[in-house]
Amino acid sequence: MRISVTPRYRADESREAESQYVFSYTITLYNQGGRSVQLLARYWKITQGSGDVREVRGKGVIGQQPLIGPGQHFRYTSRAVLDTPVGIMEGAYTLLDTTTQRPFDAPVAPFRLAQPAAIH
């Protein structure tokens, strides 16, 4: 599996005066293997600029547990709300090899969530 992430600051949804910073992120999971896989679960570790850490676990993504065939991809967009203008997300997806019925984890490398004005 290859996983790409495109984060985006959502100024239109954020309330900076209330320390509420909204970010969307688009994830694309590319199945580069020769077998179909099903996305079963997700795990996110969200570290805010203050150092506070929140962990999120759940079944599937956006209410789905998609089947991704060989050479296919699945893309979705979700969001995270932080108390600070910068943060880091990282995590993993639990996928099922539908041929062997064995689950495996596909890690998501850390990526930055940042309000554009917060980066110098």
Coordinates of N, CA and C in Angstrom, one line a residue:
M1 N 0.8 -1.2 0.0 CA 0.0 0.0 0.0 C 0.9 1.2 0.0
R2 N 0.5 2.2 -0.8 CA 1.1 3.5 -0.8 C 0.0 4.5 -0.3
I3 N 0.3 5.4 0.6 CA -0.6 6.3 1.1 C -0.1 7.7 0.9
S4 N -1.0 8.6 0.3 CA -0.6 10.0 0.1 C -1.6 10.8 0.9
V5 N -1.1 12.0 1.4 CA -2.0 12.9 2.2 C -1.8 14.3 1.7
T6 N -3.0 15.0 1.6 CA -3.0 16.4 1.2 C -3.8 17.1 2.3
P7 N -3.1 17.8 3.2 CA -3.8 18.6 4.2 C -4.1 20.0 3.7
R8 N -5.2 20.6 4.3 CA -5.6 22.0 3.9 C -6.2 22.7 5.1
Y9 N -5.8 23.9 5.4 CA -6.4 24.7 6.4 C -7.7 25.3 5.9
R10 N -8.7 25.2 6.8 CA -10.1 25.6 6.4 C -10.4 26.9 7.2
A11 N -9.9 28.0 6.6 CA -10.1 29.4 7.3 C -11.6 29.6 7.4
D12 N -12.4 29.2 6.4 CA -13.8 29.5 6.4 C -14.6 28.8 7.5
E13 N -14.0 27.7 8.0 CA -14.7 27.0 9.1 C -14.0 27.2 10.5
S14 N -12.9 27.8 10.5 CA -12.1 28.0 11.7 C -12.6 29.2 12.5
R15 N -12.4 29.2 13.8 CA -12.8 30.3 14.7 C -11.5 30.6 15.5
E16 N -10.6 31.4 14.9 CA -9.4 31.7 15.6 C -9.5 32.3 17.0
A17 N -10.5 33.2 17.1 CA -10.7 33.9 18.4 C -11.1 32.9 19.5
E18 N -11.6 31.8 19.1 CA -12.1 30.8 20.0 C -11.1 29.6 20.1
S19 N -9.9 29.8 19.5 CA -8.9 28.7 19.4 C -9.4 27.4 18.8
Q20 N -10.1 27.6 17.7 CA -10.7 26.4 17.0 C -10.2 26.5 15.5
Y21 N -9.2 25.6 15.2 CA -8.6 25.6 13.9 C -9.0 24.3 13.2
V22 N -9.6 24.5 12.0 CA -10.2 23.3 11.3 C -9.3 23.0 10.1
F23 N -9.0 21.8 9.9 CA -8.2 21.3 8.8 C -8.9 20.2 8.1
S24 N -8.8 20.1 6.8 CA -9.3 18.9 6.1 C -8.0 18.2 5.6
Y25 N -8.2 16.9 5.4 CA -7.1 16.2 4.8 C -7.6 15.1 3.8
T26 N -7.0 15.1 2.7 CA -7.5 14.1 1.7 C -6.4 13.0 1.7
I27 N -6.9 11.8 1.9 CA -6.1 10.6 1.9 C -6.4 9.8 0.6
T28 N -5.3 9.3 0.0 CA -5.5 8.3 -1.1 C -4.7 7.1 -0.8
L29 N -5.3 6.0 -0.8 CA -4.7 4.7 -0.5 C -4.6 4.0 -1.9
Y30 N -3.4 3.7 -2.3 CA -3.1 3.0 -3.5 C -2.7 1.5 -3.2
N31 N -3.4 0.6 -3.8 CA -3.1 -0.8 -3.6 C -2.2 -1.2 -4.7
Q32 N -0.9 -1.3 -4.4 CA 0.1 -1.6 -5.3 C 0.5 -3.1 -5.3
G33 N -0.3 -3.9 -4.6 CA -0.1 -5.3 -4.5 C -0.9 -6.1 -5.5
G34 N -0.8 -7.4 -5.5 CA -1.5 -8.2 -6.4 C -2.8 -8.8 -5.9
R35 N -3.2 -8.4 -4.7 CA -4.4 -8.9 -4.1 C -5.4 -7.8 -3.6
S36 N -6.6 -8.1 -3.5 CA -7.6 -7.1 -3.0 C -7.4 -7.0 -1.5
V37 N -7.7 -5.8 -1.0 CA -7.6 -5.5 0.4 C -8.9 -4.8 0.8
Q38 N -9.3 -4.9 2.1 CA -10.4 -4.2 2.6 C -9.9 -3.4 3.8
L39 N -10.3 -2.1 3.8 CA -9.9 -1.2 4.9 C -10.9 -1.5 6.0
L40 N -10.3 -1.9 7.2 CA -11.2 -2.3 8.3 C -11.3 -1.2 9.3
A41 N -10.1 -0.5 9.6 CA -10.1 0.4 10.8 C -9.0 1.5 10.5
R42 N -9.1 2.5 11.4 CA -8.1 3.6 11.3 C -7.7 3.9 12.7
Y43 N -6.4 4.4 12.8 CA -5.9 5.0 14.1 C -5.2 6.3 13.7
W44 N -5.5 7.3 14.5 CA -4.8 8.6 14.3 C -4.2 9.0 15.7
K45 N -3.0 9.6 15.6 CA -2.4 10.2 16.8 C -2.3 11.7 16.3
I46 N -3.0 12.6 17.0 CA -3.0 14.0 16.7 C -2.2 14.8 17.8
T47 N -1.1 15.4 17.5 CA -0.4 16.2 18.4 C -0.5 17.6 18.1
Q48 N -1.1 18.4 19.1 CA -1.3 19.8 18.9 C 0.0 20.6 19.1
G49 N 0.0 21.8 18.7 CA 1.2 22.7 18.9 C 1.5 22.8 20.4
S50 N 0.5 22.7 21.2 CA 0.7 22.8 22.7 C 1.4 21.5 23.3
G51 N 1.5 20.5 22.5 CA 2.0 19.2 23.0 C 0.9 18.2 23.4
D52 N -0.3 18.7 23.5 CA -1.4 17.8 23.9 C -1.6 16.8 22.8
V53 N -1.9 15.5 23.2 CA -2.0 14.4 22.2 C -3.4 13.8 22.3
R54 N -4.0 13.6 21.2 CA -5.4 12.9 21.2 C -5.2 11.7 20.2
E55 N -5.8 10.6 20.6 CA -5.8 9.4 19.8 C -7.3 9.1 19.3
V56 N -7.4 8.8 18.1 CA -8.7 8.4 17.5 C -8.6 7.1 16.8
R57 N -9.5 6.2 17.2 CA -9.6 4.9 16.6 C -11.1 4.7 16.1
G58 N -11.2 3.9 15.1 CA -12.6 3.6 14.6 C -12.6 2.7 13.5
K59 N -13.8 2.1 13.2 CA -14.0 1.2 12.1 C -14.0 2.1 10.8
G60 N -13.4 1.6 9.8 CA -13.4 2.2 8.5 C -13.1 3.6 8.5
V61 N -13.5 4.3 7.4 CA -13.3 5.7 7.2 C -14.6 6.3 6.6
I62 N -15.0 7.4 7.1 CA -16.2 8.1 6.7 C -17.4 7.2 6.5
G63 N -17.5 6.3 7.4 CA -18.6 5.3 7.4 C -18.5 4.2 6.4
Q64 N -17.3 4.0 5.9 CA -17.1 3.0 4.9 C -16.0 2.0 5.2
Q65 N -16.0 0.8 4.7 CA -14.9 -0.1 4.8 C -14.7 -0.6 3.4
P66 N -14.1 0.2 2.6 CA -14.0 -0.1 1.1 C -13.1 -1.2 0.8
L67 N -13.4 -1.9 -0.3 CA -12.6 -2.9 -0.9 C -11.8 -2.3 -2.0
I68 N -10.4 -2.5 -1.9 CA -9.5 -1.9 -2.9 C -8.8 -3.0 -3.7
G69 N -9.2 -3.1 -5.0 CA -8.6 -4.1 -5.8 C -7.1 -3.8 -6.2
P70 N -6.4 -4.8 -6.7 CA -5.1 -4.6 -7.2 C -5.0 -3.5 -8.2
G71 N -4.1 -2.6 -8.0 CA -3.9 -1.5 -9.0 C -5.0 -0.4 -8.8
Q72 N -5.9 -0.5 -7.9 CA -6.9 0.5 -7.6 C -6.5 1.4 -6.5
H73 N -7.3 2.5 -6.3 CA -7.1 3.4 -5.2 C -8.4 3.8 -4.6
F74 N -8.4 4.2 -3.3 CA -9.5 4.8 -2.7 C -9.1 6.1 -2.1
R75 N -10.0 7.1 -2.3 CA -9.7 8.5 -1.8 C -10.9 9.0 -1.0
Y76 N -10.5 9.7 0.1 CA -11.6 10.3 0.9 C -11.0 11.6 1.5
T77 N -11.9 12.4 2.0 CA -11.5 13.6 2.7 C -12.2 13.6 4.0
S78 N -11.5 14.0 5.1 CA -12.0 14.1 6.4 C -11.5 15.4 7.0
R79 N -11.7 15.6 8.3 CA -11.2 16.8 8.9 C -10.8 16.6 10.4
A80 N -10.0 17.5 10.9 CA -9.6 17.5 12.2 C -9.7 18.9 12.8
V81 N -10.1 19.0 14.0 CA -10.2 20.4 14.7 C -9.2 20.4 15.8
L82 N -8.3 21.4 15.7 CA -7.3 21.6 16.7 C -7.5 22.8 17.5
D83 N -6.9 22.9 18.7 CA -6.9 24.1 19.6 C -5.8 25.0 19.3
T84 N -4.9 24.6 18.4 CA -3.7 25.4 18.1 C -3.6 25.5 16.5
P85 N -2.9 26.5 16.0 CA -2.8 26.7 14.6 C -1.9 25.7 13.9
V86 N -1.2 24.9 14.6 CA -0.3 23.9 14.0 C -0.4 22.6 14.8
G87 N -0.2 21.5 14.1 CA -0.2 20.2 14.7 C 0.3 19.2 13.8
I88 N 0.5 18.0 14.3 CA 1.0 16.8 13.5 C 0.0 15.7 13.6
M89 N -0.3 15.0 12.5 CA -1.1 13.8 12.5 C -0.2 12.6 12.0
E90 N -0.4 11.5 12.6 CA 0.2 10.3 12.1 C -0.7 9.1 12.5
G91 N -0.5 8.0 11.9 CA -1.4 6.9 12.3 C -1.2 5.6 11.4
A92 N -2.3 4.9 11.3 CA -2.2 3.6 10.5 C -3.6 3.2 10.2
Y93 N -3.7 2.4 9.1 CA -4.9 1.8 8.7 C -4.7 0.3 8.9
T94 N -5.8 -0.4 9.4 CA -5.8 -1.8 9.4 C -6.5 -2.3 8.2
L95 N -5.9 -3.1 7.4 CA -6.4 -3.6 6.2 C -6.5 -5.2 6.3
L96 N -7.3 -5.8 5.5 CA -7.5 -7.2 5.4 C -7.1 -7.7 4.0
D97 N -6.1 -8.6 4.0 CA -5.8 -9.2 2.7 C -7.0 -10.2 2.5
T98 N -7.8 -10.0 1.4 CA -9.0 -10.8 1.2 C -8.7 -12.2 0.8
T99 N -7.5 -12.4 0.3 CA -7.1 -13.8 -0.2 C -6.7 -14.7 1.0
T100 N -5.8 -14.1 1.9 CA -5.4 -14.9 3.0 C -6.2 -14.7 4.3
Q101 N -7.1 -13.7 4.3 CA -7.9 -13.3 5.4 C -7.0 -12.8 6.6
R102 N -5.8 -12.3 6.3 CA -4.9 -11.9 7.4 C -4.9 -10.3 7.4
P103 N -5.1 -9.8 8.6 CA -5.1 -8.3 8.7 C -3.6 -7.8 8.7
F104 N -3.4 -6.6 8.3 CA -2.1 -6.0 8.4 C -2.3 -4.5 8.5
D105 N -1.2 -3.8 9.1 CA -1.3 -2.4 9.3 C -0.5 -1.7 8.2
A106 N -1.0 -0.6 7.7 CA -0.3 0.3 6.8 C -0.1 1.6 7.4
P107 N 1.1 2.0 7.8 CA 1.4 3.2 8.6 C 1.2 4.4 7.7
V108 N 0.8 5.5 8.3 CA 0.7 6.8 7.7 C 1.8 7.7 8.4
A109 N 2.7 8.1 7.6 CA 3.8 9.0 8.1 C 3.3 10.3 8.6
P110 N 4.0 10.9 9.6 CA 3.5 12.1 10.2 C 3.4 13.2 9.1
F111 N 2.3 14.0 9.2 CA 2.1 15.1 8.3 C 1.6 16.3 9.1
R112 N 2.0 17.5 8.6 CA 1.7 18.7 9.3 C 0.4 19.3 9.0
L113 N -0.3 19.8 10.0 CA -1.5 20.6 9.8 C -1.1 22.0 10.3
A114 N -1.2 23.0 9.4 CA -0.7 24.3 9.8 C -1.5 25.4 9.1
Q115 N -1.9 26.4 9.9 CA -2.5 27.6 9.4 C -1.4 28.3 8.6
P116 N -1.6 28.7 7.4 CA -0.6 29.3 6.6 C 0.2 30.4 7.3
A117 N -0.4 31.3 8.0 CA 0.3 32.4 8.7 C 1.2 31.9 9.8
A118 N 1.0 30.6 10.3 CA 1.7 30.1 11.4 C 3.1 29.5 11.0
I119 N 3.3 29.4 9.7 CA 4.6 28.8 9.2 C 5.5 29.9 8.7
H120 N 6.7 29.9 9.1 CA 7.7 31.0 8.6 C 8.7 30.4 7.7

